[in-house]
mmCIF file with all atom_site columns, C-alpha atoms and ligand atoms in Angstrom:
data_model
loop_
_atom_site.group_PDB
_atom_site.id
_atom_site.type_symbol
_atom_site.label_atom_id
_atom_site.label_alt_id
_atom_site.label_comp_id
_atom_site.label_asym_id
_atom_site.label_entity_id
_atom_site.label_seq_id
_atom_site.pdbx_PDB_ins_code
_atom_site.Cartn_x
_atom_site.Cartn_y
_atom_site.Cartn_z
_atom_site.occupancy
_atom_site.B_iso_or_equiv
_atom_site.pdbx_formal_charge
_atom_site.auth_seq_id
_atom_site.auth_comp_id
_atom_site.auth_asym_id
_atom_site.auth_atom_id
_atom_site.pdbx_PDB_model_num
ATOM   1   C CA . MET A 1 1   ? -7.935  14.456  -3.505  1.00 0.00 ? 775  MET A CA 1
ATOM   2   C CA . CYS A 1 2   ? -7.085  12.266  -0.563  1.00 0.00 ? 776  CYS A CA 1
ATOM   3   C CA . GLY A 1 3   ? -3.855  10.710  0.655   1.00 0.00 ? 777  GLY A CA 1
ATOM   4   C CA . ILE A 1 4   ? -2.073  7.424   1.268   1.00 0.00 ? 778  ILE A CA 1
ATOM   5   C CA . VAL A 1 5   ? 0.822   6.601   3.578   1.00 0.00 ? 779  VAL A CA 1
ATOM   6   C CA . GLY A 1 6   ? 2.319   3.130   4.079   1.00 0.00 ? 780  GLY A CA 1
ATOM   7   C CA . ALA A 1 7   ? 5.287   1.711   5.958   1.00 0.00 ? 781  ALA A CA 1
ATOM   8   C CA . VAL A 1 8   ? 7.250   -1.521  6.305   1.00 0.00 ? 782  VAL A CA 1
ATOM   9   C CA . ALA A 1 9   ? 9.802   -0.997  9.044   1.00 0.00 ? 783  ALA A CA 1
ATOM   10  C CA . GLY A 1 10  ? 11.529  -2.605  11.988  1.00 0.00 ? 784  GLY A CA 1
ATOM   11  C CA . ARG A 1 11  ? 9.967   -0.221  14.496  1.00 0.00 ? 785  ARG A CA 1
ATOM   12  C CA . ASN A 1 12  ? 6.533   0.958   15.521  1.00 0.00 ? 786  ASN A CA 1
ATOM   13  C CA . VAL A 1 13  ? 5.033   2.828   12.539  1.00 0.00 ? 787  VAL A CA 1
ATOM   14  C CA . GLN A 1 14  ? 1.896   4.370   14.091  1.00 0.00 ? 788  GLN A CA 1
ATOM   15  C CA . GLY A 1 15  ? 3.589   7.752   14.654  1.00 0.00 ? 789  GLY A CA 1
ATOM   16  C CA . ILE A 1 16  ? 5.176   7.752   11.176  1.00 0.00 ? 790  ILE A CA 1
ATOM   17  C CA . LEU A 1 17  ? 1.830   7.030   9.501   1.00 0.00 ? 791  LEU A CA 1
ATOM   18  C CA . LEU A 1 18  ? 0.023   9.646   11.580  1.00 0.00 ? 792  LEU A CA 1
ATOM   19  C CA . GLU A 1 19  ? 2.625   12.318  10.859  1.00 0.00 ? 793  GLU A CA 1
ATOM   20  C CA . GLY A 1 20  ? 2.427   11.369  7.165   1.00 0.00 ? 794  GLY A CA 1
ATOM   21  C CA . LEU A 1 21  ? -1.341  11.924  7.198   1.00 0.00 ? 795  LEU A CA 1
ATOM   22  C CA . ARG A 1 22  ? -0.871  15.292  8.900   1.00 0.00 ? 796  ARG A CA 1
ATOM   23  C CA . ARG A 1 23  ? 1.519   16.312  6.141   1.00 0.00 ? 797  ARG A CA 1
ATOM   24  C CA . LEU A 1 24  ? -1.124  15.381  3.531   1.00 0.00 ? 798  LEU A CA 1
ATOM   25  C CA . GLU A 1 25  ? -3.899  17.422  5.156   1.00 0.00 ? 799  GLU A CA 1
ATOM   26  C CA . TYR A 1 26  ? -3.385  20.207  2.599   1.00 0.00 ? 800  TYR A CA 1
ATOM   27  C CA . ARG A 1 27  ? -4.958  17.919  -0.032  1.00 0.00 ? 801  ARG A CA 1
ATOM   28  C CA . GLY A 1 28  ? -8.375  18.076  1.635   1.00 0.00 ? 802  GLY A CA 1
ATOM   29  C CA . TYR A 1 29  ? -10.306 15.154  3.162   1.00 0.00 ? 803  TYR A CA 1
ATOM   30  C CA . ASP A 1 30  ? -13.332 14.262  5.266   1.00 0.00 ? 804  ASP A CA 1
ATOM   31  C CA . SER A 1 31  ? -12.147 11.260  7.312   1.00 0.00 ? 805  SER A CA 1
ATOM   32  C CA . ALA A 1 32  ? -9.021  9.297   8.139   1.00 0.00 ? 806  ALA A CA 1
ATOM   33  C CA . GLY A 1 33  ? -7.966  5.784   9.066   1.00 0.00 ? 807  GLY A CA 1
ATOM   34  C CA . MET A 1 34  ? -5.081  3.436   9.707   1.00 0.00 ? 808  MET A CA 1
ATOM   35  C CA . ALA A 1 35  ? -4.476  -0.325  9.824   1.00 0.00 ? 809  ALA A CA 1
ATOM   36  C CA . VAL A 1 36  ? -1.382  -2.132  11.109  1.00 0.00 ? 810  VAL A CA 1
ATOM   37  C CA . LEU A 1 37  ? -0.203  -5.688  11.466  1.00 0.00 ? 811  LEU A CA 1
ATOM   38  C CA . ASP A 1 38  ? 0.805   -6.164  15.078  1.00 0.00 ? 812  ASP A CA 1
ATOM   39  C CA . GLU A 1 39  ? 3.523   -8.397  16.507  1.00 0.00 ? 813  GLU A CA 1
ATOM   40  C CA . SER A 1 40  ? 1.199   -11.390 16.651  1.00 0.00 ? 814  SER A CA 1
ATOM   41  C CA . GLY A 1 41  ? 0.392   -10.888 12.953  1.00 0.00 ? 815  GLY A CA 1
ATOM   42  C CA . SER A 1 42  ? -3.179  -9.757  13.467  1.00 0.00 ? 816  SER A CA 1
ATOM   43  C CA . LEU A 1 43  ? -4.657  -6.847  11.563  1.00 0.00 ? 817  LEU A CA 1
ATOM   44  C CA . GLU A 1 44  ? -6.019  -3.924  13.588  1.00 0.00 ? 818  GLU A CA 1
ATOM   45  C CA . ARG A 1 45  ? -7.783  -0.823  12.277  1.00 0.00 ? 819  ARG A CA 1
ATOM   46  C CA . ARG A 1 46  ? -8.928  2.577   13.604  1.00 0.00 ? 820  ARG A CA 1
ATOM   47  C CA . ARG A 1 47  ? -10.992 5.113   11.647  1.00 0.00 ? 821  ARG A CA 1
ATOM   48  C CA . ALA A 1 48  ? -12.551 8.511   12.402  1.00 0.00 ? 822  ALA A CA 1
ATOM   49  C CA . VAL A 1 49  ? -14.703 11.065  10.612  1.00 0.00 ? 823  VAL A CA 1
ATOM   50  C CA . GLY A 1 50  ? -13.242 14.566  10.480  1.00 0.00 ? 824  GLY A CA 1
ATOM   51  C CA . LYS A 1 51  ? -9.684  15.660  11.034  1.00 0.00 ? 825  LYS A CA 1
ATOM   52  C CA . VAL A 1 52  ? -6.529  13.598  11.467  1.00 0.00 ? 826  VAL A CA 1
ATOM   53  C CA . ALA A 1 53  ? -6.639  14.947  15.028  1.00 0.00 ? 827  ALA A CA 1
ATOM   54  C CA . ALA A 1 54  ? -9.815  12.891  15.580  1.00 0.00 ? 828  ALA A CA 1
ATOM   55  C CA . LEU A 1 55  ? -7.963  9.764   14.426  1.00 0.00 ? 829  LEU A CA 1
ATOM   56  C CA . ALA A 1 56  ? -5.041  10.707  16.678  1.00 0.00 ? 830  ALA A CA 1
ATOM   57  C CA . GLU A 1 57  ? -7.457  10.962  19.601  1.00 0.00 ? 831  GLU A CA 1
ATOM   58  C CA . ARG A 1 58  ? -8.852  7.526   18.779  1.00 0.00 ? 832  ARG A CA 1
ATOM   59  C CA . LEU A 1 59  ? -5.286  6.161   18.665  1.00 0.00 ? 833  LEU A CA 1
ATOM   60  C CA . GLY A 1 60  ? -4.584  7.853   21.989  1.00 0.00 ? 834  GLY A CA 1
ATOM   61  C CA . GLN A 1 61  ? -7.420  5.833   23.510  1.00 0.00 ? 835  GLN A CA 1
ATOM   62  C CA . SER A 1 62  ? -6.448  2.619   21.750  1.00 0.00 ? 836  SER A CA 1
ATOM   63  C CA . ALA A 1 63  ? -3.003  2.487   20.109  1.00 0.00 ? 837  ALA A CA 1
ATOM   64  C CA . LEU A 1 64  ? -2.040  0.490   17.021  1.00 0.00 ? 838  LEU A CA 1
ATOM   65  C CA . PRO A 1 65  ? 1.412   -0.936  17.728  1.00 0.00 ? 839  PRO A CA 1
ATOM   66  C CA . GLY A 1 66  ? 2.998   -2.663  14.748  1.00 0.00 ? 840  GLY A CA 1
ATOM   67  C CA . SER A 1 67  ? 5.829   -2.292  12.238  1.00 0.00 ? 841  SER A CA 1
ATOM   68  C CA . VAL A 1 68  ? 3.796   -2.659  9.015   1.00 0.00 ? 842  VAL A CA 1
ATOM   69  C CA . GLY A 1 69  ? 0.848   -0.436  8.199   1.00 0.00 ? 843  GLY A CA 1
ATOM   70  C CA . ILE A 1 70  ? -1.202  1.649   5.796   1.00 0.00 ? 844  ILE A CA 1
ATOM   71  C CA . ALA A 1 71  ? -3.106  4.883   6.420   1.00 0.00 ? 845  ALA A CA 1
ATOM   72  C CA . HIS A 1 72  ? -5.440  7.150   4.488   1.00 0.00 ? 846  HIS A CA 1
ATOM   73  C CA . THR A 1 73  ? -7.245  10.458  4.356   1.00 0.00 ? 847  THR A CA 1
ATOM   74  C CA . ARG A 1 74  ? -10.494 10.183  2.379   1.00 0.00 ? 848  ARG A CA 1
ATOM   75  C CA . TRP A 1 75  ? -12.371 12.691  0.272   1.00 0.00 ? 849  TRP A CA 1
ATOM   76  C CA . ALA A 1 76  ? -15.601 10.841  -0.442  1.00 0.00 ? 850  ALA A CA 1
ATOM   77  C CA . THR A 1 77  ? -16.580 10.150  -4.039  1.00 0.00 ? 851  THR A CA 1
ATOM   78  C CA . HIS A 1 78  ? -18.824 7.093   -3.418  1.00 0.00 ? 852  HIS A CA 1
ATOM   79  C CA . GLY A 1 79  ? -20.769 7.115   -0.161  1.00 0.00 ? 853  GLY A CA 1
ATOM   80  C CA . LYS A 1 80  ? -21.063 9.812   2.475   1.00 0.00 ? 854  LYS A CA 1
ATOM   81  C CA . PRO A 1 81  ? -18.281 10.743  4.874   1.00 0.00 ? 855  PRO A CA 1
ATOM   82  C CA . SER A 1 82  ? -18.713 8.205   7.688   1.00 0.00 ? 856  SER A CA 1
ATOM   83  C CA . GLU A 1 83  ? -16.618 5.814   9.733   1.00 0.00 ? 857  GLU A CA 1
ATOM   84  C CA . ALA A 1 84  ? -17.958 2.817   7.788   1.00 0.00 ? 858  ALA A CA 1
ATOM   85  C CA . ASN A 1 85  ? -16.931 4.437   4.498   1.00 0.00 ? 859  ASN A CA 1
ATOM   86  C CA . ALA A 1 86  ? -13.512 5.585   5.741   1.00 0.00 ? 860  ALA A CA 1
ATOM   87  C CA . HIS A 1 87  ? -10.472 3.626   4.579   1.00 0.00 ? 861  HIS A CA 1
ATOM   88  C CA . PRO A 1 88  ? -8.753  1.197   5.141   1.00 0.00 ? 862  PRO A CA 1
ATOM   89  C CA . HIS A 1 89  ? -11.365 -1.244  3.850   1.00 0.00 ? 863  HIS A CA 1
ATOM   90  C CA . GLN A 1 90  ? -11.102 -4.874  4.803   1.00 0.00 ? 864  GLN A CA 1
ATOM   91  C CA . SER A 1 91  ? -12.272 -8.194  3.483   1.00 0.00 ? 865  SER A CA 1
ATOM   92  C CA . GLY A 1 92  ? -12.468 -10.437 6.516   1.00 0.00 ? 866  GLY A CA 1
ATOM   93  C CA . ASP A 1 93  ? -9.976  -9.692  9.272   1.00 0.00 ? 867  ASP A CA 1
ATOM   94  C CA . ARG A 1 94  ? -6.727  -10.360 7.401   1.00 0.00 ? 868  ARG A CA 1
ATOM   95  C CA . LEU A 1 95  ? -6.671  -8.028  4.391   1.00 0.00 ? 869  LEU A CA 1
ATOM   96  C CA . ALA A 1 96  ? -6.753  -4.196  4.239   1.00 0.00 ? 870  ALA A CA 1
ATOM   97  C CA . VAL A 1 97  ? -6.776  -1.715  1.337   1.00 0.00 ? 871  VAL A CA 1
ATOM   98  C CA . VAL A 1 98  ? -6.432  2.053   0.981   1.00 0.00 ? 872  VAL A CA 1
ATOM   99  C CA . HIS A 1 99  ? -7.357  3.702   -2.308  1.00 0.00 ? 873  HIS A CA 1
ATOM   100 C CA . ASN A 1 100 ? -7.209  7.122   -3.933  1.00 0.00 ? 874  ASN A CA 1
ATOM   101 C CA . GLY A 1 101 ? -9.351  7.475   -7.037  1.00 0.00 ? 875  GLY A CA 1
ATOM   102 C CA . ILE A 1 102 ? -12.523 6.048   -8.540  1.00 0.00 ? 876  ILE A CA 1
ATOM   103 C CA . ILE A 1 103 ? -13.361 2.521   -9.722  1.00 0.00 ? 877  ILE A CA 1
ATOM   104 C CA . GLU A 1 104 ? -15.766 3.146   -12.593 1.00 0.00 ? 878  GLU A CA 1
ATOM   105 C CA . ASN A 1 105 ? -16.985 -0.443  -12.997 1.00 0.00 ? 879  ASN A CA 1
ATOM   106 C CA . PHE A 1 106 ? -17.518 -1.073  -9.283  1.00 0.00 ? 880  PHE A CA 1
ATOM   107 C CA . GLU A 1 107 ? -21.259 -1.761  -9.603  1.00 0.00 ? 881  GLU A CA 1
ATOM   108 C CA . ALA A 1 108 ? -20.752 -4.745  -11.913 1.00 0.00 ? 882  ALA A CA 1
ATOM   109 C CA . LEU A 1 109 ? -17.888 -6.014  -9.734  1.00 0.00 ? 883  LEU A CA 1
ATOM   110 C CA . LYS A 1 110 ? -19.994 -5.581  -6.592  1.00 0.00 ? 884  LYS A CA 1
ATOM   111 C CA . ALA A 1 111 ? -22.865 -7.580  -8.081  1.00 0.00 ? 885  ALA A CA 1
ATOM   112 C CA . ASP A 1 112 ? -20.453 -10.345 -9.042  1.00 0.00 ? 886  ASP A CA 1
ATOM   113 C CA . LEU A 1 113 ? -18.942 -10.426 -5.526  1.00 0.00 ? 887  LEU A CA 1
ATOM   114 C CA . GLN A 1 114 ? -22.344 -10.384 -3.828  1.00 0.00 ? 888  GLN A CA 1
ATOM   115 C CA . ALA A 1 115 ? -23.315 -13.352 -5.981  1.00 0.00 ? 889  ALA A CA 1
ATOM   116 C CA . SER A 1 116 ? -20.212 -15.128 -4.552  1.00 0.00 ? 890  SER A CA 1
ATOM   117 C CA . GLY A 1 117 ? -21.444 -14.388 -1.008  1.00 0.00 ? 891  GLY A CA 1
ATOM   118 C CA . TYR A 1 118 ? -19.410 -11.293 -0.092  1.00 0.00 ? 892  TYR A CA 1
ATOM   119 C CA . VAL A 1 119 ? -21.242 -8.887  2.239   1.00 0.00 ? 893  VAL A CA 1
ATOM   120 C CA . PHE A 1 120 ? -20.441 -5.188  1.845   1.00 0.00 ? 894  PHE A CA 1
ATOM   121 C CA . GLU A 1 121 ? -19.977 -2.983  4.909   1.00 0.00 ? 895  GLU A CA 1
ATOM   122 C CA . SER A 1 122 ? -19.557 0.354   3.108   1.00 0.00 ? 896  SER A CA 1
ATOM   123 C CA . GLU A 1 123 ? -21.039 2.333   0.224   1.00 0.00 ? 897  GLU A CA 1
ATOM   124 C CA . THR A 1 124 ? -17.639 2.868   -1.380  1.00 0.00 ? 898  THR A CA 1
ATOM   125 C CA . ASP A 1 125 ? -16.332 1.740   -4.735  1.00 0.00 ? 899  ASP A CA 1
ATOM   126 C CA . THR A 1 126 ? -13.078 0.829   -2.939  1.00 0.00 ? 900  THR A CA 1
ATOM   127 C CA . GLU A 1 127 ? -14.541 -2.108  -1.019  1.00 0.00 ? 901  GLU A CA 1
ATOM   128 C CA . VAL A 1 128 ? -14.800 -4.153  -4.229  1.00 0.00 ? 902  VAL A CA 1
ATOM   129 C CA . ILE A 1 129 ? -10.983 -4.121  -4.394  1.00 0.00 ? 903  ILE A CA 1
ATOM   130 C CA . ALA A 1 130 ? -10.721 -5.672  -0.924  1.00 0.00 ? 904  ALA A CA 1
ATOM   131 C CA . HIS A 1 131 ? -13.150 -8.487  -1.713  1.00 0.00 ? 905  HIS A CA 1
ATOM   132 C CA . LEU A 1 132 ? -11.702 -9.139  -5.177  1.00 0.00 ? 906  LEU A CA 1
ATOM   133 C CA . LEU A 1 133 ? -8.288  -9.461  -3.543  1.00 0.00 ? 907  LEU A CA 1
ATOM   134 C CA . ASP A 1 134 ? -9.657  -11.785 -0.915  1.00 0.00 ? 908  ASP A CA 1
ATOM   135 C CA . ARG A 1 135 ? -11.152 -13.993 -3.584  1.00 0.00 ? 909  ARG A CA 1
ATOM   136 C CA . GLU A 1 136 ? -7.902  -13.971 -5.599  1.00 0.00 ? 910  GLU A CA 1
ATOM   137 C CA . SER A 1 137 ? -5.466  -14.428 -2.747  1.00 0.00 ? 911  SER A CA 1
ATOM   138 C CA . VAL A 1 138 ? -7.524  -17.120 -1.093  1.00 0.00 ? 912  VAL A CA 1
ATOM   139 C CA . ALA A 1 139 ? -7.500  -18.922 -4.412  1.00 0.00 ? 913  ALA A CA 1
ATOM   140 C CA . GLN A 1 140 ? -3.781  -18.488 -5.166  1.00 0.00 ? 914  GLN A CA 1
ATOM   141 C CA . GLY A 1 141 ? -1.893  -17.360 -2.039  1.00 0.00 ? 915  GLY A CA 1
ATOM   142 C CA . ASP A 1 142 ? 0.457   -14.704 -3.486  1.00 0.00 ? 916  ASP A CA 1
ATOM   143 C CA . LEU A 1 143 ? -0.523  -11.125 -2.648  1.00 0.00 ? 917  LEU A CA 1
ATOM   144 C CA . GLN A 1 144 ? 1.398   -9.337  -5.383  1.00 0.00 ? 918  GLN A CA 1
ATOM   145 C CA . ALA A 1 145 ? 0.123   -11.719 -8.059  1.00 0.00 ? 919  ALA A CA 1
ATOM   146 C CA . ALA A 1 146 ? -3.405  -11.330 -6.642  1.00 0.00 ? 920  ALA A CA 1
ATOM   147 C CA . VAL A 1 147 ? -3.108  -7.528  -6.865  1.00 0.00 ? 921  VAL A CA 1
ATOM   148 C CA . GLN A 1 148 ? -1.960  -7.797  -10.467 1.00 0.00 ? 922  GLN A CA 1
ATOM   149 C CA . ARG A 1 149 ? -4.895  -10.035 -11.392 1.00 0.00 ? 923  ARG A CA 1
ATOM   150 C CA . VAL A 1 150 ? -7.372  -7.706  -9.653  1.00 0.00 ? 924  VAL A CA 1
ATOM   151 C CA . LEU A 1 151 ? -5.941  -4.579  -11.318 1.00 0.00 ? 925  LEU A CA 1
ATOM   152 C CA . ALA A 1 152 ? -6.672  -6.139  -14.687 1.00 0.00 ? 926  ALA A CA 1
ATOM   153 C CA . ARG A 1 153 ? -10.374 -6.096  -13.754 1.00 0.00 ? 927  ARG A CA 1
ATOM   154 C CA . LEU A 1 154 ? -10.523 -2.437  -12.611 1.00 0.00 ? 928  LEU A CA 1
ATOM   155 C CA . ASP A 1 155 ? -11.605 0.445   -14.848 1.00 0.00 ? 929  ASP A CA 1
ATOM   156 C CA . GLY A 1 156 ? -10.804 3.881   -13.516 1.00 0.00 ? 930  GLY A CA 1
ATOM   157 C CA . ALA A 1 157 ? -8.089  5.604   -11.556 1.00 0.00 ? 931  ALA A CA 1
ATOM   158 C CA . TYR A 1 158 ? -6.252  4.441   -8.494  1.00 0.00 ? 932  TYR A CA 1
ATOM   159 C CA . ALA A 1 159 ? -3.340  4.632   -6.170  1.00 0.00 ? 933  ALA A CA 1
ATOM   160 C CA . LEU A 1 160 ? -3.468  1.655   -3.820  1.00 0.00 ? 934  LEU A CA 1
ATOM   161 C CA . GLY A 1 161 ? -1.845  0.318   -0.693  1.00 0.00 ? 935  GLY A CA 1
ATOM   162 C CA . VAL A 1 162 ? -2.605  -3.287  0.265   1.00 0.00 ? 936  VAL A CA 1
ATOM   163 C CA . MET A 1 163 ? -1.531  -5.593  3.096   1.00 0.00 ? 937  MET A CA 1
ATOM   164 C CA . HIS A 1 164 ? -2.457  -9.107  4.186   1.00 0.00 ? 938  HIS A CA 1
ATOM   165 C CA . ALA A 1 165 ? -1.773  -10.986 7.415   1.00 0.00 ? 939  ALA A CA 1
ATOM   166 C CA . ALA A 1 166 ? -0.545  -13.968 5.379   1.00 0.00 ? 940  ALA A CA 1
ATOM   167 C CA . GLU A 1 167 ? 2.445   -11.833 4.226   1.00 0.00 ? 941  GLU A CA 1
ATOM   168 C CA . PRO A 1 168 ? 3.069   -9.785  7.373   1.00 0.00 ? 942  PRO A CA 1
ATOM   169 C CA . ASP A 1 169 ? 6.255   -8.021  6.157   1.00 0.00 ? 943  ASP A CA 1
ATOM   170 C CA . VAL A 1 170 ? 4.778   -6.760  2.891   1.00 0.00 ? 944  VAL A CA 1
ATOM   171 C CA . VAL A 1 171 ? 2.833   -3.778  1.556   1.00 0.00 ? 945  VAL A CA 1
ATOM   172 C CA . ILE A 1 172 ? 1.871   -3.760  -2.123  1.00 0.00 ? 946  ILE A CA 1
ATOM   173 C CA . GLY A 1 173 ? 1.427   -0.420  -3.914  1.00 0.00 ? 947  GLY A CA 1
ATOM   174 C CA . ALA A 1 174 ? -0.031  0.257   -7.360  1.00 0.00 ? 948  ALA A CA 1
ATOM   175 C CA . ARG A 1 175 ? -0.642  3.340   -9.409  1.00 0.00 ? 949  ARG A CA 1
ATOM   176 C CA . LYS A 1 176 ? -2.772  4.327   -12.392 1.00 0.00 ? 950  LYS A CA 1
ATOM   177 C CA . GLY A 1 177 ? -4.038  7.886   -12.667 1.00 0.00 ? 951  GLY A CA 1
ATOM   178 C CA . SER A 1 178 ? -3.171  8.913   -9.090  1.00 0.00 ? 952  SER A CA 1
ATOM   179 C CA . PRO A 1 179 ? 0.322   9.688   -7.801  1.00 0.00 ? 953  PRO A CA 1
ATOM   180 C CA . LEU A 1 180 ? 2.318   7.323   -5.569  1.00 0.00 ? 954  LEU A CA 1
ATOM   181 C CA . VAL A 1 181 ? 5.916   7.423   -4.412  1.00 0.00 ? 955  VAL A CA 1
ATOM   182 C CA . VAL A 1 182 ? 8.186   4.985   -2.560  1.00 0.00 ? 956  VAL A CA 1
ATOM   183 C CA . GLY A 1 183 ? 10.428  6.352   0.175   1.00 0.00 ? 957  GLY A CA 1
ATOM   184 C CA . VAL A 1 184 ? 13.612  4.371   0.787   1.00 0.00 ? 958  VAL A CA 1
ATOM   185 C CA . GLY A 1 185 ? 15.014  4.338   4.301   1.00 0.00 ? 959  GLY A CA 1
ATOM   186 C CA . ILE A 1 186 ? 17.673  2.184   5.969   1.00 0.00 ? 960  ILE A CA 1
ATOM   187 C CA . GLU A 1 187 ? 16.169  -1.286  6.251   1.00 0.00 ? 961  GLU A CA 1
ATOM   188 C CA . GLU A 1 188 ? 12.716  0.259   5.971   1.00 0.00 ? 962  GLU A CA 1
ATOM   189 C CA . VAL A 1 189 ? 10.507  1.399   3.095   1.00 0.00 ? 963  VAL A CA 1
ATOM   190 C CA . PHE A 1 190 ? 7.522   3.691   2.782   1.00 0.00 ? 964  PHE A CA 1
ATOM   191 C CA . LEU A 1 191 ? 4.728   4.579   0.407   1.00 0.00 ? 965  LEU A CA 1
ATOM   192 C CA . ALA A 1 192 ? 2.891   7.895   -0.013  1.00 0.00 ? 966  ALA A CA 1
ATOM   193 C CA . SER A 1 193 ? 0.825   10.043  -2.339  1.00 0.00 ? 967  SER A CA 1
ATOM   194 C CA . ASP A 1 194 ? 3.360   12.833  -1.988  1.00 0.00 ? 968  ASP A CA 1
ATOM   195 C CA . PRO A 1 195 ? 7.034   12.716  -0.862  1.00 0.00 ? 969  PRO A CA 1
ATOM   196 C CA . LEU A 1 196 ? 6.202   15.524  1.556   1.00 0.00 ? 970  LEU A CA 1
ATOM   197 C CA . ALA A 1 197 ? 4.484   12.942  3.756   1.00 0.00 ? 971  ALA A CA 1
ATOM   198 C CA . LEU A 1 198 ? 7.761   11.016  4.158   1.00 0.00 ? 972  LEU A CA 1
ATOM   199 C CA . LEU A 1 199 ? 10.363  13.770  4.553   1.00 0.00 ? 973  LEU A CA 1
ATOM   200 C CA . GLN A 1 200 ? 10.275  13.015  8.286   1.00 0.00 ? 974  GLN A CA 1
ATOM   201 C CA . VAL A 1 201 ? 11.857  9.590   7.595   1.00 0.00 ? 975  VAL A CA 1
ATOM   202 C CA . THR A 1 202 ? 13.777  9.759   4.303   1.00 0.00 ? 976  THR A CA 1
ATOM   203 C CA . ASP A 1 203 ? 14.911  11.975  1.455   1.00 0.00 ? 977  ASP A CA 1
ATOM   204 C CA . ARG A 1 204 ? 15.342  9.129   -1.059  1.00 0.00 ? 978  ARG A CA 1
ATOM   205 C CA . PHE A 1 205 ? 12.363  8.546   -3.335  1.00 0.00 ? 979  PHE A CA 1
ATOM   206 C CA . ILE A 1 206 ? 11.304  6.360   -6.232  1.00 0.00 ? 980  ILE A CA 1
ATOM   207 C CA . TYR A 1 207 ? 8.466   7.891   -8.222  1.00 0.00 ? 981  TYR A CA 1
ATOM   208 C CA . LEU A 1 208 ? 6.127   5.224   -9.528  1.00 0.00 ? 982  LEU A CA 1
ATOM   209 C CA . GLU A 1 209 ? 5.043   5.463   -13.132 1.00 0.00 ? 983  GLU A CA 1
ATOM   210 C CA . GLU A 1 210 ? 1.640   4.747   -14.633 1.00 0.00 ? 984  GLU A CA 1
ATOM   211 C CA . GLY A 1 211 ? 0.821   1.047   -14.360 1.00 0.00 ? 985  GLY A CA 1
ATOM   212 C CA . ASP A 1 212 ? 3.564   0.279   -11.834 1.00 0.00 ? 986  ASP A CA 1
ATOM   213 C CA . VAL A 1 213 ? 3.014   -2.265  -9.067  1.00 0.00 ? 987  VAL A CA 1
ATOM   214 C CA . VAL A 1 214 ? 5.523   -2.242  -6.207  1.00 0.00 ? 988  VAL A CA 1
ATOM   215 C CA . ARG A 1 215 ? 6.209   -4.789  -3.490  1.00 0.00 ? 989  ARG A CA 1
ATOM   216 C CA . LEU A 1 216 ? 7.632   -3.252  -0.319  1.00 0.00 ? 990  LEU A CA 1
ATOM   217 C CA . SER A 1 217 ? 9.156   -5.665  2.141   1.00 0.00 ? 991  SER A CA 1
ATOM   218 C CA . ARG A 1 218 ? 11.460  -5.096  5.069   1.00 0.00 ? 992  ARG A CA 1
ATOM   219 C CA . GLY A 1 219 ? 14.693  -3.645  3.703   1.00 0.00 ? 993  GLY A CA 1
ATOM   220 C CA . GLU A 1 220 ? 13.729  -4.328  0.092   1.00 0.00 ? 994  GLU A CA 1
HETATM 221 N N1 . HGA B 2 .   ? -13.575 6.459   -4.255  1.00 0.00 ? 1357 HGA B N1 1
HETATM 222 C C1 . HGA B 2 .   ? -13.042 6.278   -2.943  1.00 0.00 ? 1357 HGA B C1 1
HETATM 223 C C2 . HGA B 2 .   ? -11.752 7.080   -2.740  1.00 0.00 ? 1357 HGA B C2 1
HETATM 224 C C3 . HGA B 2 .   ? -12.028 8.535   -2.784  1.00 0.00 ? 1357 HGA B C3 1
HETATM 225 C C4 . HGA B 2 .   ? -10.871 9.425   -3.120  1.00 0.00 ? 1357 HGA B C4 1
HETATM 226 O O1 . HGA B 2 .   ? -9.889  9.097   -3.750  1.00 0.00 ? 1357 HGA B O1 1
HETATM 227 N N2 . HGA B 2 .   ? -11.015 10.678  -2.734  1.00 0.00 ? 1357 HGA B N2 1
HETATM 228 O O2 . HGA B 2 .   ? -10.162 11.670  -3.079  1.00 0.00 ? 1357 HGA B O2 1
HETATM 229 C C5 . HGA B 2 .   ? -14.074 6.607   -1.874  1.00 0.00 ? 1357 HGA B C5 1
HETATM 230 O O3 . HGA B 2 .   ? -15.078 7.269   -2.151  1.00 0.00 ? 1357 HGA B O3 1
HETATM 231 O O4 . HGA B 2 .   ? -13.880 6.179   -0.732  1.00 0.00 ? 1357 HGA B O4 1
#
């Protein structure tokens, strides 16, 4: 079982996300990654195979400043442990996704996306979610609505965190078959697989229920 941490805040979230991942290490994992939207609204990502400490080292060499971000520890189910398979997964350079769980119908979805011209960079089932979202949000321009349309096409289990440079103050979360909790701070909100990951920043939680989709925006 792997872990998700997300944050929409008015301060730099790299340290919060990294500490959240450290607190989820007990769940077991083989790689870790993080993506943030920086002040200029561009999406930046770092990933590393092995321990969260390896990701921390990577961030020490090249920091990810930004006040909105998502992070992940992966326990591979589809594709070997590798940097290319580590989350977050992107479609283009504006959209990032982290996922716990398994997408059972990913092969059919992948074939459909490849037929539309999408090129896959990983062996994961998760990458189909990124490209499906890209196709939906490019077509319609509303990230939450795009997530809801994509979820209707997924068979399997998931907890998700999604962000897009077009909505730079927003993280969307969704849950079916994997746990996900919202942490409520003062003018900032967080997402995690386990409240333990967020006790450093808040003690107020909203536990998502099966089928819930949540839109986190600054202070809301
Ligand atoms: N299926 C995804 C996520 C794996 C997961 O949830 N692990 O516990 C992958 O293989 O990347």
